Coordinates of C-alpha atoms in Angstrom, one line a residue:
X1 CA -13.7 -5.6 -46.4
X2 CA -13.5 -5.8 -45.5
X3 CA -11.7 -7.9 -48.1
X4 CA -13.4 -9.8 -50.7
X5 CA -11.5 -12.9 -50.6
X6 CA -11.5 -14.1 -47.3
X7 CA -8.3 -12.3 -48.0
X8 CA -5.1 -12.4 -46.0
X9 CA -6.3 -9.3 -44.3
X10 CA -9.4 -9.3 -42.1
X11 CA -11.8 -11.1 -44.5
X12 CA -14.6 -8.9 -43.4
X13 CA -14.5 -6.7 -46.4
X14 CA -15.3 -6.8 -50.0
X15 CA -14.8 -5.9 -53.5
X16 CA -16.2 -6.9 -56.9
X17 CA -13.5 -8.9 -58.6
X18 CA -12.3 -7.4 -61.8
X19 CA -13.3 -10.4 -63.8
X20 CA -16.9 -9.8 -62.9
X21 CA -17.1 -6.2 -63.8
X22 CA -18.7 -6.8 -67.2
X23 CA -20.3 -10.1 -66.6
X24 CA -24.0 -10.4 -67.5
X25 CA -25.1 -13.6 -65.9
X26 CA -28.7 -14.0 -64.9
X27 CA -32.1 -14.2 -66.6
X28 CA -34.8 -11.7 -65.9
X29 CA -37.8 -11.9 -63.7
X30 CA -39.6 -10.5 -60.6
X31 CA -41.5 -12.5 -58.0
X32 CA -42.0 -13.1 -54.4
X33 CA -39.7 -16.1 -54.2
X34 CA -38.2 -16.9 -50.8
X35 CA -34.6 -16.3 -49.8
X36 CA -31.9 -19.1 -50.0
X37 CA -30.8 -21.0 -46.9
X38 CA -27.3 -21.5 -45.6
X39 CA -26.9 -25.0 -47.0
X40 CA -26.2 -28.4 -45.6
X41 CA -24.2 -28.4 -42.4
X42 CA -24.1 -24.6 -42.0
X43 CA -25.7 -22.1 -39.7
X44 CA -27.5 -19.4 -41.6
X45 CA -25.7 -16.1 -41.6
X46 CA -27.1 -13.5 -39.3
X47 CA -26.4 -9.8 -38.7
X48 CA -27.0 -7.2 -36.1
X49 CA -30.6 -6.8 -35.0
X50 CA -31.8 -3.3 -35.9
X51 CA -34.9 -1.9 -34.3
X52 CA -37.5 0.0 -36.3
X53 CA -35.7 3.2 -35.6
X54 CA -32.4 1.8 -36.9
X55 CA -30.7 1.4 -33.5
X56 CA -28.6 -1.6 -32.6
X57 CA -28.1 -2.2 -28.8
X58 CA -24.7 -1.2 -27.7
X59 CA -23.6 0.3 -31.0
X60 CA -23.3 4.1 -31.4
X61 CA -24.7 5.9 -34.5
X62 CA -22.4 7.7 -36.9
X63 CA -22.9 11.4 -36.2
X64 CA -23.2 13.8 -39.2
X65 CA -20.6 16.5 -39.7
X66 CA -21.6 20.2 -39.7
X67 CA -23.5 21.2 -42.8
X68 CA -20.9 23.9 -43.6
X69 CA -17.3 22.8 -44.1
X70 CA -14.7 24.3 -41.8
X71 CA -13.1 27.5 -43.1
X72 CA -9.7 25.7 -43.3
X73 CA -11.2 23.4 -45.9
X74 CA -12.4 26.2 -48.2
X75 CA -9.4 26.0 -50.5
X76 CA -10.0 22.3 -51.2
X77 CA -13.7 22.9 -52.1
X78 CA -12.7 25.9 -54.3
X79 CA -10.4 23.9 -56.6
X80 CA -11.2 23.8 -60.4
X81 CA -11.0 20.5 -62.1
X82 CA -9.0 20.4 -65.3
X83 CA -10.2 17.4 -67.4
X84 CA -8.1 16.1 -70.2
X85 CA -8.5 13.3 -72.7
X86 CA -7.2 9.9 -71.6
X87 CA -7.4 6.2 -71.9
X88 CA -9.3 5.9 -75.2
X89 CA -12.4 8.0 -74.9
X90 CA -12.4 9.0 -71.2
X91 CA -11.4 12.2 -69.4
X92 CA -9.1 12.3 -66.4
X93 CA -8.2 14.8 -63.7
X94 CA -6.6 15.1 -60.3
X95 CA -7.5 17.1 -57.2
X96 CA -6.0 17.6 -53.8
X97 CA -7.4 16.6 -50.4
X98 CA -5.8 17.1 -46.9
X99 CA -3.8 14.3 -45.5
X100 CA -5.4 15.0 -42.1
X101 CA -8.9 16.6 -42.0
X102 CA -8.3 17.6 -38.4
X103 CA -5.3 19.6 -39.5
X104 CA -5.9 20.7 -43.1
X105 CA -3.0 22.5 -44.7
X106 CA -0.7 21.5 -41.9
X107 CA 1.1 18.9 -43.9
X108 CA 1.4 17.5 -47.4
X109 CA -1.8 17.1 -49.4
X110 CA -2.8 13.9 -51.1
X111 CA -3.5 13.9 -54.8
X112 CA -6.5 11.8 -55.9
X113 CA -7.1 10.7 -59.5
X114 CA -10.5 10.6 -61.1
X115 CA -11.9 9.6 -64.5
X116 CA -15.2 10.3 -66.2
X117 CA -17.2 9.1 -69.1
X118 CA -19.2 12.2 -70.2
X119 CA -22.9 11.9 -70.6
X120 CA -23.9 10.6 -74.0
X121 CA -27.2 12.5 -74.1
X122 CA -28.3 15.9 -75.4
X123 CA -31.2 16.2 -72.9
X124 CA -31.0 17.8 -69.5
X125 CA -28.1 16.3 -67.6
X126 CA -28.9 15.0 -64.1
X127 CA -25.3 15.3 -62.8
X128 CA -22.4 13.0 -62.1
X129 CA -22.9 9.4 -60.9
X130 CA -19.9 8.4 -58.9
X131 CA -19.2 4.7 -59.0
X132 CA -17.1 2.5 -56.6
X133 CA -16.6 -1.3 -57.1
X134 CA -15.6 -2.2 -53.6
X135 CA -12.4 -3.3 -51.9
X136 CA -11.2 -1.6 -50.0
X137 CA -8.5 -1.4 -52.7
X138 CA -10.5 -1.7 -55.8
X139 CA -9.7 0.9 -58.4
X140 CA -12.8 3.0 -59.3
X141 CA -10.9 4.5 -62.2
X142 CA -10.2 1.1 -63.7
X143 CA -13.8 0.1 -62.9
X144 CA -15.4 3.0 -64.7
X145 CA -13.2 2.4 -67.7
X146 CA -14.3 -1.2 -67.8
X147 CA -18.0 -0.8 -67.4
X148 CA -19.0 2.7 -68.6
X149 CA -19.7 1.8 -72.2
X150 CA -21.9 -1.2 -71.1
X151 CA -24.0 0.9 -68.7
X152 CA -27.7 1.4 -69.4
X153 CA -28.2 3.9 -72.2
X154 CA -30.6 6.0 -70.2
X155 CA -28.2 6.3 -67.3
X156 CA -25.4 7.2 -69.6
X157 CA -27.5 9.8 -71.3
X158 CA -28.4 11.4 -67.9
X159 CA -25.1 11.2 -66.0
X160 CA -21.4 11.6 -66.4
X161 CA -20.1 8.3 -65.0
X162 CA -17.2 9.2 -62.6
X163 CA -14.7 7.1 -60.7
X164 CA -12.2 8.3 -58.2
X165 CA -9.5 6.0 -56.7
X166 CA -9.9 6.4 -52.9
X167 CA -6.8 7.6 -51.0
X168 CA -4.2 4.8 -50.8
X169 CA -5.7 3.0 -53.9
X170 CA -4.6 2.6 -57.5
X171 CA -3.6 6.0 -58.9
X172 CA -4.4 8.0 -55.7
X173 CA -1.2 8.1 -53.5
X174 CA -1.2 4.2 -53.4
X175 CA -0.1 2.3 -50.3
X176 CA 2.9 0.2 -51.1
X177 CA 4.1 -2.9 -49.3
X178 CA 5.5 -6.2 -50.7
X179 CA 7.3 -7.0 -53.9
X180 CA 5.8 -9.4 -56.4
X181 CA 8.0 -12.4 -55.3
X182 CA 7.2 -11.7 -51.6
X183 CA 3.5 -11.5 -52.4
X184 CA 3.7 -14.9 -54.1
X185 CA 5.2 -16.2 -50.9
X186 CA 2.5 -14.4 -48.8
X187 CA -0.4 -15.8 -50.8
X188 CA 1.1 -19.3 -50.5
X189 CA 1.5 -19.4 -46.7
X190 CA -0.5 -22.1 -44.9
X191 CA -3.5 -20.4 -43.3
X192 CA -4.8 -23.5 -41.5
X193 CA -1.8 -24.2 -39.3
X194 CA -1.6 -27.7 -37.8
X195 CA 1.2 -27.1 -35.3
X196 CA 3.3 -24.4 -33.6
X197 CA 5.8 -24.3 -36.4
X198 CA 3.1 -23.6 -39.0
X199 CA 1.5 -21.0 -36.7
X200 CA 4.9 -19.3 -36.4
X201 CA 5.3 -19.1 -40.2
X202 CA 1.8 -17.6 -40.5
X203 CA 2.5 -15.0 -37.9
X204 CA 5.9 -14.2 -39.4
X205 CA 4.2 -13.7 -42.8
X206 CA 1.7 -11.3 -41.4
X207 CA 4.4 -9.4 -39.5
X208 CA 6.5 -9.1 -42.7
X209 CA 3.5 -7.7 -44.6
X210 CA 2.9 -5.1 -41.9
X211 CA 6.5 -4.1 -41.6
X212 CA 6.9 -3.7 -45.4
X213 CA 3.8 -1.4 -45.5
X214 CA 5.2 0.7 -42.6
X215 CA 8.6 1.0 -44.2
X216 CA 7.3 2.0 -47.7
X217 CA 4.2 4.0 -46.7
X218 CA 5.0 5.4 -43.3
X219 CA 2.7 7.9 -41.5
X220 CA 0.3 7.8 -44.5
X221 CA -1.0 4.5 -43.1
X222 CA -2.8 6.4 -40.4
X223 CA -4.9 8.4 -42.9
X224 CA -6.6 5.9 -45.2
X225 CA -9.8 5.3 -43.3
X226 CA -13.2 5.0 -44.9
X227 CA -14.4 8.1 -43.0
X228 CA -11.6 10.1 -44.6
X229 CA -12.4 8.7 -48.1
X230 CA -16.0 9.6 -47.6
X231 CA -14.9 13.2 -46.8
X232 CA -12.9 13.1 -50.0
X233 CA -16.1 12.2 -51.9
X234 CA -17.7 15.4 -50.6
X235 CA -14.8 17.5 -51.9
X236 CA -15.3 15.7 -55.3
X237 CA -19.0 16.3 -55.2
X238 CA -18.4 20.0 -54.9
X239 CA -15.8 20.1 -57.6
X240 CA -18.1 18.3 -60.0
X241 CA -20.6 21.1 -59.5
X242 CA -23.3 18.9 -57.9
X243 CA -25.3 20.0 -54.9
X244 CA -25.9 16.4 -53.9
X245 CA -23.9 13.2 -54.4
X246 CA -25.3 10.7 -56.8
X247 CA -23.6 7.4 -56.1
X248 CA -23.6 3.7 -56.9
X249 CA -21.4 1.5 -54.7
X250 CA -20.9 -2.2 -54.8
X251 CA -19.6 -4.5 -52.0
X252 CA -17.2 -2.4 -49.8
X253 CA -18.4 0.6 -51.9
X254 CA -21.7 0.3 -50.0
X255 CA -19.8 0.9 -46.7
X256 CA -18.1 3.9 -48.3
X257 CA -21.4 5.2 -49.5
X258 CA -23.3 4.6 -46.3
X259 CA -20.5 6.4 -44.4
X260 CA -20.9 9.4 -46.7
X261 CA -24.7 9.3 -46.1
X262 CA -24.1 9.2 -42.3
X263 CA -21.7 12.1 -42.4
X264 CA -23.5 14.3 -45.0
X265 CA -27.2 13.2 -45.0
X266 CA -28.4 16.5 -46.5
X267 CA -26.1 16.0 -49.5
X268 CA -27.3 12.6 -50.5
X269 CA -28.8 12.5 -54.0
X270 CA -29.7 9.2 -55.6
X271 CA -27.7 6.5 -53.9
X272 CA -27.6 2.8 -54.6
X273 CA -25.8 0.4 -52.3
X274 CA -25.5 -3.0 -53.9
X275 CA -24.1 -6.0 -52.0
X276 CA -24.4 -4.2 -48.7
X277 CA -22.1 -4.3 -45.7
X278 CA -23.4 -4.0 -42.1
X279 CA -21.4 -1.2 -40.4
X280 CA -22.7 -2.2 -37.0
X281 CA -20.7 -5.4 -36.8
X282 CA -17.5 -5.9 -34.9
X283 CA -14.7 -7.6 -36.9
X284 CA -15.1 -11.0 -35.2
X285 CA -18.8 -11.2 -36.0
X286 CA -18.4 -9.8 -39.4
X287 CA -15.7 -12.3 -40.3
X288 CA -17.8 -15.2 -39.0
X289 CA -21.0 -14.1 -40.8
X290 CA -19.0 -13.7 -44.0
X291 CA -17.7 -17.3 -43.6
X292 CA -21.4 -18.3 -43.5
X293 CA -22.0 -16.4 -46.7
X294 CA -19.3 -18.4 -48.5
X295 CA -20.7 -21.6 -47.0
X296 CA -24.1 -20.7 -48.5
X297 CA -22.5 -20.1 -51.9
X298 CA -20.6 -23.3 -51.7
X299 CA -23.9 -25.2 -51.0
X300 CA -25.4 -23.6 -54.1
X301 CA -22.4 -24.6 -56.2
X302 CA -22.3 -28.1 -54.9
X303 CA -26.0 -28.6 -55.5
X304 CA -25.5 -27.5 -59.1
X305 CA -22.3 -29.4 -59.6
X306 CA -23.7 -32.8 -58.8
X307 CA -26.3 -32.4 -61.6
X308 CA -23.5 -32.2 -64.2
X309 CA -21.7 -35.2 -65.8
X310 CA -18.3 -33.4 -65.3
X311 CA -18.7 -32.8 -61.6
X312 CA -15.6 -34.2 -59.9
X313 CA -17.0 -34.2 -56.4
X314 CA -19.5 -37.1 -56.4
X315 CA -23.2 -37.3 -56.8
X316 CA -24.6 -35.6 -53.7
X317 CA -24.0 -32.3 -51.9
X318 CA -22.7 -34.2 -48.9
X319 CA -20.2 -36.1 -51.1
X320 CA -19.1 -32.8 -52.7
X321 CA -18.3 -31.3 -49.3
X322 CA -16.4 -34.4 -48.2
X323 CA -14.4 -34.6 -51.3
X324 CA -13.5 -30.8 -51.2
X325 CA -12.3 -31.3 -47.6
X326 CA -10.2 -34.3 -48.6
X327 CA -8.7 -32.4 -51.6
X328 CA -7.7 -29.5 -49.4
X329 CA -6.1 -31.9 -46.9
X330 CA -4.1 -33.6 -49.7
X331 CA -2.9 -30.3 -51.0
X332 CA -1.9 -29.2 -47.5
X333 CA 0.3 -32.3 -47.2
X334 CA 1.6 -32.3 -50.8
X335 CA 1.3 -29.0 -52.8
X336 CA 0.4 -29.7 -56.5
X337 CA 2.5 -29.0 -59.5
X338 CA 1.2 -26.5 -62.0
X339 CA 2.1 -25.6 -65.6
X340 CA 4.5 -22.9 -64.3
X341 CA 7.3 -22.7 -61.8
X342 CA 5.0 -22.3 -58.8
X343 CA 3.2 -25.0 -56.9
X344 CA -0.4 -24.8 -55.6
X345 CA -0.7 -24.7 -51.8
X346 CA -3.8 -25.3 -49.8
X347 CA -4.1 -21.5 -49.2
X348 CA -4.2 -20.8 -52.9
X349 CA -6.6 -23.7 -53.6
X350 CA -9.0 -22.2 -51.0
X351 CA -8.7 -18.8 -52.6
X352 CA -9.3 -20.3 -56.1
X353 CA -12.5 -22.0 -54.9
X354 CA -13.7 -18.8 -53.2
X355 CA -13.0 -16.7 -56.3
X356 CA -15.5 -18.9 -58.2
X357 CA -18.2 -18.4 -55.6
X358 CA -18.6 -14.8 -56.7
X359 CA -20.5 -15.7 -59.9
X360 CA -22.2 -18.6 -61.6
X361 CA -20.3 -18.2 -64.8
X362 CA -17.2 -19.3 -63.0
X363 CA -18.7 -22.6 -61.8
X364 CA -17.8 -24.6 -65.0
X365 CA -14.2 -23.3 -64.7
X366 CA -14.2 -24.4 -61.0
X367 CA -15.5 -27.9 -61.9
X368 CA -12.7 -28.3 -64.5
X369 CA -10.1 -26.9 -62.1
X370 CA -11.2 -29.3 -59.3
X371 CA -11.1 -32.2 -61.6
X372 CA -7.5 -31.3 -62.7
X373 CA -6.5 -30.9 -59.0
X374 CA -7.8 -34.3 -58.1
X375 CA -5.6 -35.6 -60.9
X376 CA -2.5 -33.8 -59.5
X377 CA -2.5 -30.6 -61.6
X378 CA -3.1 -27.4 -59.7
X379 CA -2.9 -25.0 -62.6
X380 CA -6.6 -24.3 -62.8
X381 CA -7.0 -23.4 -59.2
X382 CA -3.9 -21.4 -59.2
X383 CA -5.2 -19.3 -62.1
X384 CA -8.4 -18.7 -60.2
X385 CA -6.4 -17.6 -57.1
X386 CA -4.2 -15.3 -59.2
X387 CA -7.4 -13.8 -60.7
X388 CA -8.6 -13.0 -57.2
X389 CA -5.4 -11.2 -56.4
X390 CA -5.2 -9.7 -59.9
X391 CA -1.7 -11.0 -60.2
X392 CA -0.2 -10.2 -63.7
X393 CA 1.5 -12.8 -65.8
X394 CA 4.8 -11.1 -65.1
X395 CA 4.4 -11.8 -61.4
X396 CA 3.5 -8.2 -60.3
X397 CA 0.5 -7.3 -58.2
X398 CA -1.6 -4.1 -58.0
X399 CA -1.8 -2.4 -54.7
X400 CA -5.3 -4.0 -54.1
X401 CA -4.3 -6.1 -51.1
X402 CA -2.0 -3.5 -49.7
X403 CA -4.8 -0.9 -49.5
X404 CA -7.2 -3.6 -48.4
X405 CA -5.1 -4.4 -45.3
X406 CA -4.4 -0.7 -44.6
X407 CA -8.1 0.3 -44.6
X408 CA -9.4 -2.8 -42.8
X409 CA -6.9 -2.5 -40.0
X410 CA -7.7 1.2 -39.5
X411 CA -11.5 1.0 -39.7
X412 CA -12.0 -1.6 -37.0
X413 CA -10.1 -3.0 -34.0
X414 CA -8.3 -6.2 -34.8
X415 CA -10.6 -9.2 -34.3
X416 CA -7.8 -11.2 -32.6
X417 CA -4.8 -10.3 -30.5
X418 CA -2.9 -13.4 -31.3
X419 CA -3.1 -17.1 -32.3
X420 CA -4.6 -18.1 -28.9
X421 CA -7.6 -15.9 -29.6
X422 CA -8.1 -17.5 -33.0
X423 CA -8.0 -21.0 -31.6
X424 CA -10.7 -20.1 -29.1
X425 CA -12.9 -18.8 -31.9
X426 CA -12.4 -21.8 -34.2
X427 CA -15.4 -23.8 -33.0
X428 CA -17.9 -21.0 -33.7
X429 CA -16.4 -20.3 -37.1
X430 CA -16.4 -23.9 -38.1
X431 CA -20.0 -24.3 -37.0
X432 CA -21.0 -21.3 -39.1
X433 CA -18.9 -22.6 -42.1
X434 CA -17.7 -26.2 -42.0
X435 CA -15.7 -25.8 -45.2
X436 CA -14.2 -22.3 -44.9
X437 CA -14.6 -21.3 -41.2
X438 CA -11.2 -22.4 -40.1
X439 CA -9.5 -20.6 -43.0
X440 CA -11.4 -17.4 -42.4
X441 CA -10.7 -17.3 -38.7
X442 CA -6.9 -17.5 -39.2
X443 CA -7.1 -15.0 -42.1
X444 CA -8.5 -12.5 -39.6
X445 CA -5.2 -12.6 -37.5
X446 CA -3.3 -10.2 -39.8
X447 CA -4.4 -6.9 -38.2
X448 CA -3.0 -8.0 -34.8
X449 CA 0.4 -6.9 -36.1
X450 CA -0.5 -3.7 -37.9
X451 CA 1.7 -0.8 -37.0
X452 CA -1.1 1.8 -36.8
X453 CA -3.8 1.8 -34.2
X454 CA -7.4 1.7 -35.5
X455 CA -9.4 4.9 -35.6
X456 CA -12.8 3.4 -36.4
X457 CA -15.4 1.3 -34.5
X458 CA -18.7 -0.4 -35.2
X459 CA -21.5 2.0 -35.7
X460 CA -25.0 2.3 -37.2
X461 CA -25.8 4.7 -40.0
X462 CA -29.1 6.6 -39.7
X463 CA -28.5 9.4 -42.2
X464 CA -31.6 11.2 -40.9
X465 CA -33.2 13.5 -43.4
X466 CA -31.5 12.0 -46.5
X467 CA -33.2 11.3 -49.7
X468 CA -34.3 7.6 -50.2
X469 CA -31.3 5.2 -50.4
X470 CA -31.7 1.9 -52.3
X471 CA -30.0 -1.1 -50.6
X472 CA -29.7 -4.1 -52.9
X473 CA -29.2 -7.6 -51.3
X474 CA -28.7 -11.0 -53.0
X475 CA -30.1 -13.9 -51.0
X476 CA -27.1 -16.2 -51.6
X477 CA -24.4 -13.6 -51.9
X478 CA -21.1 -15.2 -50.8
X479 CA -19.2 -12.1 -49.7
X480 CA -22.0 -9.8 -48.4
X481 CA -24.6 -12.0 -46.8
X482 CA -28.2 -11.0 -47.4
X483 CA -28.7 -10.3 -43.7
X484 CA -26.3 -7.4 -44.0
X485 CA -28.5 -5.7 -46.6
X486 CA -31.5 -6.2 -44.4
X487 CA -29.7 -4.7 -41.4
X488 CA -28.4 -1.6 -43.3
X489 CA -31.7 -0.9 -44.9
X490 CA -33.3 -0.9 -41.5
X491 CA -30.6 1.3 -40.0
X492 CA -31.1 3.9 -42.7
X493 CA -34.0 6.3 -42.0
X494 CA -34.8 6.3 -45.7
X495 CA -33.5 2.9 -46.7
X496 CA -35.4 0.9 -49.3
X497 CA -34.4 -2.8 -49.6
X498 CA -34.4 -4.4 -53.1
X499 CA -34.0 -8.2 -52.8
X500 CA -32.6 -10.4 -55.5
X501 CA -33.3 -14.1 -54.9
X502 CA -30.3 -15.5 -56.5
X503 CA -26.6 -16.4 -56.4
X504 CA -23.4 -14.4 -56.9
X505 CA -22.0 -11.2 -55.5
X506 CA -24.1 -8.1 -56.1
X507 CA -27.0 -7.9 -58.5
X508 CA -27.2 -4.7 -60.5
X509 CA -25.9 -4.8 -64.0
X510 CA -26.1 -8.6 -64.3
X511 CA -28.9 -8.6 -66.8
X512 CA -31.7 -9.3 -64.4
X513 CA -34.5 -7.1 -65.8
X514 CA -36.3 -6.8 -62.5
X515 CA -33.2 -5.6 -60.6
X516 CA -31.8 -3.4 -63.4
X517 CA -35.2 -1.9 -64.1
X518 CA -35.9 -1.0 -60.5
X519 CA -32.4 0.6 -60.1
X520 CA -32.5 2.5 -63.4
X521 CA -36.0 3.9 -62.7
X522 CA -34.7 5.2 -59.4
X523 CA -31.5 6.7 -60.9
X524 CA -33.4 8.4 -63.8
X525 CA -36.6 9.5 -62.0
X526 CA -35.9 9.3 -58.3
X527 CA -38.6 6.6 -57.7
X528 CA -37.2 4.2 -55.1
X529 CA -38.5 0.6 -55.3
X530 CA -41.6 -0.1 -53.2
X531 CA -40.9 -1.7 -49.8
X532 CA -40.6 -5.5 -50.1
X533 CA -39.7 -5.6 -53.8
X534 CA -38.2 -8.9 -54.7
X535 CA -36.7 -10.1 -57.9
X536 CA -36.2 -13.7 -59.0
X537 CA -33.6 -15.4 -61.2

């Protein structure tokens, strides 16, 4: 995410957009309905082929850490959390973790911020359920404060709901990069360059972003990997007083959770990974597969759109795709005015469309915004784009995209070394995703200019000996294609795949009785869904 937009980092990464945190969207039902296809003109997304033993040819497994933490880490595991009232009914605390786990105590520690919603029940408490909404860069503190009161009553009665901002994110020693006005410029840069001059501008923007992060965040950029964040989770688990980590992660949060399981399989409690990522993929393949996921979501939107009288894209799925392409080309040549001082560029228009692919409740807003754009007003699409980036009305941005870039570029080698590599890859990306493939290929260029060398590589996660881990996959998920959930569930020795045959990004907590019931039964009683369980819209 790993960024959830095809963001201007490597788009292979994901978060649950803040606007969707509380959305309850879908009707209930369980069935054996088949999965969705990739849509007209697209190649169905695929993932690594895992064997029955979870191995992927040519990809090394993530090896577990020793069961007993090193003696030098003992002071971190011995801390005492001091909770205090905060943020209207929640409790907050901080704790320290080493900047560098290979040299704990040798340098400055990092201070991580956590929040909890204490259990509402009087019966026996199961423990703490640690939540992560994805990203990388999504604030788990903000997420818990947004969703805790709407969580299933049985889960709230059994668990303290806990969120910790991972290192580099939100309130936990955040990575800092561009100012608000420079972020405005960055999000507006043309990401489908038509000539060398436009390519040079894109490269210059990526280099400016990287240089700003290096200037403002320094050596810390080398210590925001997912592996380090997973190790931080184990410190938190111990400080919460739990022998095992109970965890629910969405989107990129599944990658974080799976990494924890791979490093600490004996400490896995009840773990749910919803909207799963496939850790075995290299960044080029991951970006391309994700482009196919958004193509699948676009096909679903287009099919629905043409059934509505207010659809501005024609009367067939083919016409819808053609008119979207034509609109993007028009905006590329002549950015649209908005109801503010900014104009809408093609890059922001694309982001606006993709933002709406995350959930069906945004589809009416997208229809209206596209109609306005065809009439020369880009305000609606710009609002959707701003929602994706979580841009505030005052022009400021959270550190979401700064952390996103920093983690992505550390976790995997850059997909491309320069523009020539992108150009060579364009045909494959555009075959997978005729409408978004070109954008997403160029978006993946950013890590080529990152000032810190990557420390991670593709790997499988076996987590041998762990408790059952529930992997939830949505068949037409735009950001985490269903094939990724299938792959991760196969890699995990104890993986149980729960399939939701539907649209949108992630499935749990969206008012589908089948999905919510299966996950809640597991969280409350430890009964993982039976193999092959499928839930319908």
